Short mmCIF file of C-alpha atoms (C1' of nucleotides) in Angstrom, two decimals:
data_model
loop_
_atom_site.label_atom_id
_atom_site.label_comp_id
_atom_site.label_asym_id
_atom_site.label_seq_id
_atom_site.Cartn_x
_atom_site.Cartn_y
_atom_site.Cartn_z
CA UNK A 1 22.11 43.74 47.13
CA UNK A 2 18.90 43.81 48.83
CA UNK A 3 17.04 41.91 52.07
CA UNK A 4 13.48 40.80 52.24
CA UNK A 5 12.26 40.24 55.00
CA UNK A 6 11.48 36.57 56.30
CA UNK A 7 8.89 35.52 58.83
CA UNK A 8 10.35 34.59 62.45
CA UNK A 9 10.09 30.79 61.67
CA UNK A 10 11.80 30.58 58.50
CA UNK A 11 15.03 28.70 57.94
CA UNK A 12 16.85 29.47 55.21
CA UNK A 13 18.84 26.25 54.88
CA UNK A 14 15.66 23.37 55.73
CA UNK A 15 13.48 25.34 53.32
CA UNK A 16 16.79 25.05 50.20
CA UNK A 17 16.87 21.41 51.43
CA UNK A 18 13.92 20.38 52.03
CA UNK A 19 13.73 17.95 48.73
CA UNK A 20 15.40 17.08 45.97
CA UNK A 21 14.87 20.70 44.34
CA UNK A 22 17.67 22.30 45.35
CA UNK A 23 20.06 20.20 43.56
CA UNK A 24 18.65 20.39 40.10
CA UNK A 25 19.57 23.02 36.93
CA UNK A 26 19.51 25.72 37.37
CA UNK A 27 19.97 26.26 41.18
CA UNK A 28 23.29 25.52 42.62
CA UNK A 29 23.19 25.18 46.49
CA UNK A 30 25.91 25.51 48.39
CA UNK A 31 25.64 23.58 51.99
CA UNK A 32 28.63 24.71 53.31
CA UNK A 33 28.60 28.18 52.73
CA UNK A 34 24.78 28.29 53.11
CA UNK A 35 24.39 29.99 50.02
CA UNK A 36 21.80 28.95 46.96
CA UNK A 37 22.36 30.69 43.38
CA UNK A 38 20.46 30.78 40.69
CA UNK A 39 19.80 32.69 37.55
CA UNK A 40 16.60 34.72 37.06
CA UNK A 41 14.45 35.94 34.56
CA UNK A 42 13.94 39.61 34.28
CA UNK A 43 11.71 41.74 32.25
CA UNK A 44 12.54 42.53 28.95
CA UNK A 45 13.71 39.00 28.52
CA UNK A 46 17.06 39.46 30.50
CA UNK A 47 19.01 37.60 32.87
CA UNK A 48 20.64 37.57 36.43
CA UNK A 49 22.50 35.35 38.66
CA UNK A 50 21.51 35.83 42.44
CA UNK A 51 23.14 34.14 45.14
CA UNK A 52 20.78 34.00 48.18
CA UNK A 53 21.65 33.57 51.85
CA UNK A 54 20.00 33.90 55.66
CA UNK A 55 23.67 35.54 57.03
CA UNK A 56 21.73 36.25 60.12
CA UNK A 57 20.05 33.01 60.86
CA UNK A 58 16.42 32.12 61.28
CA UNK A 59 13.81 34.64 61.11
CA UNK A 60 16.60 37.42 59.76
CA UNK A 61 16.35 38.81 56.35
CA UNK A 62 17.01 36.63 53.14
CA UNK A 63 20.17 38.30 51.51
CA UNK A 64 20.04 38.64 47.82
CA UNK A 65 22.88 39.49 45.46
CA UNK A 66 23.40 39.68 42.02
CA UNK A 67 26.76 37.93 41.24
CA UNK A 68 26.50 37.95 37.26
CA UNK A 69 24.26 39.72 34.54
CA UNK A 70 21.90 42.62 34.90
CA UNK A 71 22.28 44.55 38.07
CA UNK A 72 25.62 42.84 39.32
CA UNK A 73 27.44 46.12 39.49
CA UNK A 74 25.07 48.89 39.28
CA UNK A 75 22.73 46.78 41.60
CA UNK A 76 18.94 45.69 40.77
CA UNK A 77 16.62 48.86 39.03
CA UNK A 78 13.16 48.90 40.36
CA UNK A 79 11.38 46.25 37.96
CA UNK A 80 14.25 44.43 38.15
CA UNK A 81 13.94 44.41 41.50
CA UNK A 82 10.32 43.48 42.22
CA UNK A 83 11.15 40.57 39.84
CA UNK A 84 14.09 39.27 41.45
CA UNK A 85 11.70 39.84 44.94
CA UNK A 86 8.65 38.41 44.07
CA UNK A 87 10.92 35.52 42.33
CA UNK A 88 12.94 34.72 45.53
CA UNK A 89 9.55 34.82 47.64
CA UNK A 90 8.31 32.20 45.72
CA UNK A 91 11.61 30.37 45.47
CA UNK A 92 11.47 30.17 49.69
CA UNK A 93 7.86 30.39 50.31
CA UNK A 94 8.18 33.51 52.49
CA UNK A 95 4.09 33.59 52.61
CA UNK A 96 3.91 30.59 53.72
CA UNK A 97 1.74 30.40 57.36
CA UNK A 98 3.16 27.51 58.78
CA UNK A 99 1.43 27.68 62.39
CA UNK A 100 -1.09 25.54 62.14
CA UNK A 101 0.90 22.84 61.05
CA UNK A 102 4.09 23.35 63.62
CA UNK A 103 0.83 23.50 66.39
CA UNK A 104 -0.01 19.95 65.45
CA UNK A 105 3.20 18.61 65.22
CA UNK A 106 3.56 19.75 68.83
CA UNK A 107 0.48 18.04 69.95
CA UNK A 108 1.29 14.72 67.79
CA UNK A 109 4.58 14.53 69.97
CA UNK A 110 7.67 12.56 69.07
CA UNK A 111 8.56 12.80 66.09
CA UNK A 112 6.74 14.81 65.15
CA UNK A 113 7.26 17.66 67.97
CA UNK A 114 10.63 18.26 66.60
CA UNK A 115 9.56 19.76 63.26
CA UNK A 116 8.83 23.58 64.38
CA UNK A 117 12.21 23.85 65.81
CA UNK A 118 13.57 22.15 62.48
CA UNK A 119 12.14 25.23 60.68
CA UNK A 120 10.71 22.11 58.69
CA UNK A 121 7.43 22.84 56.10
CA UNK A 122 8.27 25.01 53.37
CA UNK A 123 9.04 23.37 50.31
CA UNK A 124 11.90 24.95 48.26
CA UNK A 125 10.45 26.05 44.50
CA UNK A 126 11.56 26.95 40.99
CA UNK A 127 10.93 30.51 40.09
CA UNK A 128 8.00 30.16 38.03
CA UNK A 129 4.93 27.53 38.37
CA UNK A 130 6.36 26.06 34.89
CA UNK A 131 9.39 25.28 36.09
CA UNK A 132 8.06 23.13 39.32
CA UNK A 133 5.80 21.47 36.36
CA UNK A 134 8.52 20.37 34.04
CA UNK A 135 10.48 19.21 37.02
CA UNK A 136 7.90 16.90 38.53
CA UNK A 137 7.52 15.70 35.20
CA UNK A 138 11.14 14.78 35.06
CA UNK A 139 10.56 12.83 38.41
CA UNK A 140 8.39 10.37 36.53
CA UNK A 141 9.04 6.92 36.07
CA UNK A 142 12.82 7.30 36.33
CA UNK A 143 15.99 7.12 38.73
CA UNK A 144 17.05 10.63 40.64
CA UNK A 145 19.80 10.49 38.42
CA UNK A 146 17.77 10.46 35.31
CA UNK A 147 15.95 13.82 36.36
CA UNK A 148 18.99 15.27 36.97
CA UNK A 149 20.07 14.80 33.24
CA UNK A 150 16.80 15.21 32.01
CA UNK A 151 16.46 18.54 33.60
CA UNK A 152 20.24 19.82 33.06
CA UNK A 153 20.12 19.20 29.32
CA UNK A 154 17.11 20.96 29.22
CA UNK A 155 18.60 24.12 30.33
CA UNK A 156 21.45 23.93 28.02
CA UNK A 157 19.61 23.13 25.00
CA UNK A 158 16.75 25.36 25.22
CA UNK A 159 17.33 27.92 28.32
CA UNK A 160 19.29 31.47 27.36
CA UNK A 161 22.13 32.17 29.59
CA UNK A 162 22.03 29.35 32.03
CA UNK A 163 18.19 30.15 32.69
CA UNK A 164 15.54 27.08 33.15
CA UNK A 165 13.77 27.91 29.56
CA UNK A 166 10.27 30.01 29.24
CA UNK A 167 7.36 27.65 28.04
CA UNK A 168 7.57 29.40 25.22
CA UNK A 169 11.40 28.62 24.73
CA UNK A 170 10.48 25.04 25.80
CA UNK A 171 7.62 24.66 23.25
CA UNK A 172 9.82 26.50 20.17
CA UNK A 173 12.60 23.91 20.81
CA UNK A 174 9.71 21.34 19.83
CA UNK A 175 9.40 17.48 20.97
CA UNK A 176 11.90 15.87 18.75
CA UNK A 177 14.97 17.98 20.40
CA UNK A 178 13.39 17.47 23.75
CA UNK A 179 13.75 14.14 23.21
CA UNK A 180 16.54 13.20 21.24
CA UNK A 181 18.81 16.01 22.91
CA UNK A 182 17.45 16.88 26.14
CA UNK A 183 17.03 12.82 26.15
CA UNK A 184 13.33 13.24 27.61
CA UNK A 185 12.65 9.82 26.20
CA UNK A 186 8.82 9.64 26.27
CA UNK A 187 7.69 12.79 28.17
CA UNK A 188 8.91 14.97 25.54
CA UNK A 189 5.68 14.57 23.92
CA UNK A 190 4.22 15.37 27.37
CA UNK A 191 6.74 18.07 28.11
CA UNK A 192 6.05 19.94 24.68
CA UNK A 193 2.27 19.79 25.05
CA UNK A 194 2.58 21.85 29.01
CA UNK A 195 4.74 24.20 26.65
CA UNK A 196 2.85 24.87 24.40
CA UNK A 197 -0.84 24.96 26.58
CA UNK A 198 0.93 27.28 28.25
CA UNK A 199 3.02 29.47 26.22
CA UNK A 200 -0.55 30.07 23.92
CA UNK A 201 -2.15 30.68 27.24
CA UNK A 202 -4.74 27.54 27.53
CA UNK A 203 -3.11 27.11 30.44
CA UNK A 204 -1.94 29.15 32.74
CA UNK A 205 -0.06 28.14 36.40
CA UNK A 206 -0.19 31.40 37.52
CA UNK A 207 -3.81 31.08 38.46
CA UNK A 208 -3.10 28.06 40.39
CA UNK A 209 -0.91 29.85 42.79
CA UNK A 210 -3.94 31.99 44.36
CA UNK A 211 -6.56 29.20 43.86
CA UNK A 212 -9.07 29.27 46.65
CA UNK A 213 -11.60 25.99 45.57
CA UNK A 214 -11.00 22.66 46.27
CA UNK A 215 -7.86 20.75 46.25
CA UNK A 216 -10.05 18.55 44.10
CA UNK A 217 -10.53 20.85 41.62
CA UNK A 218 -7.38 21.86 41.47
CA UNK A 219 -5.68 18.54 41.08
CA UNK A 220 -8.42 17.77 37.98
CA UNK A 221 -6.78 20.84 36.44
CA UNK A 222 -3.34 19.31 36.63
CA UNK A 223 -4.25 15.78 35.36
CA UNK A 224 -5.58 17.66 32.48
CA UNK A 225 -2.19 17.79 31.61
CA UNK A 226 -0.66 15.09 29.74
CA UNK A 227 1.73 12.75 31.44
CA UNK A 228 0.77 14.61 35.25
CA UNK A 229 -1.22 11.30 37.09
CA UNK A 230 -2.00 10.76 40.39
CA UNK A 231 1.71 11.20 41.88
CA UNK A 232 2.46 14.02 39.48
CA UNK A 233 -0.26 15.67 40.45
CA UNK A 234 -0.06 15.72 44.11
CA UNK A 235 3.67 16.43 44.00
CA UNK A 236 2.55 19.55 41.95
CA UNK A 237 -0.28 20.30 44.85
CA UNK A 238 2.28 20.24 47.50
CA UNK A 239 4.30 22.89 45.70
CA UNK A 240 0.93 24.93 45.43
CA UNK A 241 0.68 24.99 48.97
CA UNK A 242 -1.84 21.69 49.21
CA UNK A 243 -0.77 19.37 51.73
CA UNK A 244 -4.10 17.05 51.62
CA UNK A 245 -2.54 14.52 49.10
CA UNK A 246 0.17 12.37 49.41
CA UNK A 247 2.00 11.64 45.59
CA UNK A 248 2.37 7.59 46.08
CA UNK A 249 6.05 6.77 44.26
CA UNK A 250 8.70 4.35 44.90
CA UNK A 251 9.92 6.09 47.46
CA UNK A 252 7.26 6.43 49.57
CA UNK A 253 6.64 2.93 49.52
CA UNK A 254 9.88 2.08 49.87
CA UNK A 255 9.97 4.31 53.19
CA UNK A 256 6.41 3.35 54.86
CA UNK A 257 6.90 -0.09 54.66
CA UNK A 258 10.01 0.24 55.78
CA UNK A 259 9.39 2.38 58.80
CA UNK A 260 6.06 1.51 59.49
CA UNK A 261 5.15 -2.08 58.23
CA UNK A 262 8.61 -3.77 59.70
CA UNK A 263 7.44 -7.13 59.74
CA UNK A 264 4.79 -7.29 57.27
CA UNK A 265 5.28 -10.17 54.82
CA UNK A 266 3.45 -8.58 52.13
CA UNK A 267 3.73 -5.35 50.60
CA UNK A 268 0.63 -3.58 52.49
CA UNK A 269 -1.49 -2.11 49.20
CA UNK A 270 -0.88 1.87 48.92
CA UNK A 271 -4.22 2.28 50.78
CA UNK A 272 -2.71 0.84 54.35
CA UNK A 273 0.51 2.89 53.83
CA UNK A 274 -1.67 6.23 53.15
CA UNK A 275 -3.88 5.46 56.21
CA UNK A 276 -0.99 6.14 58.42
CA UNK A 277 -1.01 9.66 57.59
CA UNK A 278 -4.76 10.21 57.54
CA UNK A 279 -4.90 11.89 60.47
CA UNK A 280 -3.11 14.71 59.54
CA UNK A 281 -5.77 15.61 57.10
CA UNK A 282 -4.88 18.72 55.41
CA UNK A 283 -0.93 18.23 56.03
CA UNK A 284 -0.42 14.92 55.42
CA UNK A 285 1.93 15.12 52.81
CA UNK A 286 4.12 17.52 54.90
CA UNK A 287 3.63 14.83 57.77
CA UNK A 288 4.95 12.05 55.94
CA UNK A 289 7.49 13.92 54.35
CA UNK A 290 8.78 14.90 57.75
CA UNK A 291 8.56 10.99 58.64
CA UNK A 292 11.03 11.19 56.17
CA UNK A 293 13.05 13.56 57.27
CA UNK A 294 13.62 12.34 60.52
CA UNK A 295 14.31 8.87 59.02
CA UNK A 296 16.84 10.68 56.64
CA UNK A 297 18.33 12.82 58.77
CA UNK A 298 21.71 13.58 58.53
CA UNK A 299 21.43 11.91 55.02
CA UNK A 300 19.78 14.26 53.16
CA UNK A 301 16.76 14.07 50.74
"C1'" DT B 1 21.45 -8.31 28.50
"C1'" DT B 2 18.36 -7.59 32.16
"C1'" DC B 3 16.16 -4.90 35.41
"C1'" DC B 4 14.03 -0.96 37.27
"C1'" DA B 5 13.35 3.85 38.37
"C1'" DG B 6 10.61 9.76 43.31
"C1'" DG B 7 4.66 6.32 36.93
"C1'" DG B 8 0.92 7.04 33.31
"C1'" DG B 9 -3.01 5.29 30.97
"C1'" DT B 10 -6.72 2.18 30.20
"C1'" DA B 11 -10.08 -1.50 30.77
"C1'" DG B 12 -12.90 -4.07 33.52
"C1'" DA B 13 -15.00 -5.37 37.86
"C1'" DT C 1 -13.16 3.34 43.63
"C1'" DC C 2 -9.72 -0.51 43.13
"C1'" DT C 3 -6.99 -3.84 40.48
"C1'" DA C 4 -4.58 -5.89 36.57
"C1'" DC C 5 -2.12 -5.11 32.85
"C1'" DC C 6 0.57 -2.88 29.36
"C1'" DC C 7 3.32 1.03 28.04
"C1'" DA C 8 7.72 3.89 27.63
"C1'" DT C 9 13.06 4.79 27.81
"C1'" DG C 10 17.57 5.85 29.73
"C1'" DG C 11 20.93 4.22 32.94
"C1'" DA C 12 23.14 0.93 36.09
#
DNA sequence: TTCCAGGGGTAGA
DNA sequence: TCTACCCATGGA
């Protein structure tokens, strides 16, 4: 067992359910019990299942055990350790530095006033950069219910004990298996390609995670890749910590229009809808996603 | 069978 | 930059 620490304004349970994330392969989120499990990566190619929990509520130390695999009994060794840590901080966004956001949400009033006290703004992610990637791209151009199966077939096909696969494991499993088993349809060309790039080390996520340039920049990187477009890519921003773009999809048409354009006749073009969240300049996307929130509340994402 | 989903890609203005 | 148009595929 061990605790990391957590900053005073972090909330275990709106950060795990803060989007869709938290109810794909591998994680398995408890809402009831408040508890989130999923299996890790170790070094040395090993595995671990950690169930995670905030028994002490916000701002108290994240909880980590290790219910199955390497270090359930004898507990976590050192590297094992660090990994499972530095895999859970990512996980939760524990770095996060939400102030500046929760300071204008308090100055933008209703609503918006009520998302510092919602412990709303960090974004739950996968354990590695890869992960987040092959999940967005199972977002794309198909029903919730489709990613879910996309992204739970992967696992079983090509992960090792109930683990979301390496990009190496991805990219040895090769595009015809991604598509006619993990039933990837067309992105498992797309899907084998990020393997690959970065299993050989073209690419590599990692370097996005510290990136200091331009969100611009940045999001040319990730188009790069095939199948990652303008939604793709700003989904995959958010989860990099860049709020400035807002990923334009069904559903946040669906939800503007809806809360926003009541009585207009016409669907308003995507420029009108993104206008109403230009204000918030560098945290739009965590602006209109807390629109959402509000609007879903109770309902979940 | 038809329709559409937390779109992508391209060409042309 | 914006728009129009075509593309793909599994599931409801």
């Amino acid at each position: 067992m061990m605790r990391i620490d957590s900053p005073p304004d972090f909330d275990f349970t709106a950060t795990v359910a803060s989007h869709g994330w938290c109810v794909l392969a591998p994680l398995a989120w408890d809402a009831e019990a408040g508890t989130l499990e999923a299996p890790l990566r170790l070094p040395r190619g090993r595995t671990t299942r950690v169930r995670m929990e905030q028994p002490g509520g916000r701002g108290a130390p994240v909880v980590v055990t290790a219910v199955a695999g390497a270090g359930s009994r004898a507990g976590l060794s050192d590297p094992d350790g660090r990994a499972v840590g530095a895999a859970v901080s990512r996980m939760l966004r524990l770095d996060q530095d939400l102030s500046t956001f929760h300071a204008r949400c308090r100055d933008a009033g209703s609503p918006f006033d009520r998302a510092p006290g919602a412990g709303f703004g960090r974004l739950l992610r996968s354990a590695t950069a890869f992960e987040d990637l092959a999940k967005i791209l199972a977002t794309t151009n198909t029903a919730w219910s489709g990613t879910k199966g996309m992204v739970a077939r992967l696992v079983d096909v090509a992960g090792r004990d109930g683990a979301f696969p390496t990009a190496a494991e991805v990219a040895a499993i090769g595009p015809e298996r991604i598509r006619s088993e993990a039933r990837w349809g067309y992105r498992a060309a797309s899907l084998a390609g990020i393997a690959e790039a970065v299993a050989s080390g073209d690419v590599d996520p990692a370097r996005w995670e510290t990136w200091e340039g331009p969100s611009g920049e940045l999001e040319e990187e990730i188009r790069a890749l095939p199948g990652f477009g303008p939604y793709a890519a700003a989904h995959a921003l958010a989860l990099l910590g860049r709020f400035d773009r807002i990923g334009v999809d069904t559903v946040f048409r669906e939800f503007v229009r809806r809360r926003h354009f009541p009585k207009a006749r016409k669907v308003p073009p995507d420029r009108r809808m993104l206008a109403v969240y230009e204000k918030w300049g560098e945290w739009r996307m965590l602006a209109y996603w807390f629109d959402l929130w509000v609007d879903y509340d109770g309902r979940g994402l």
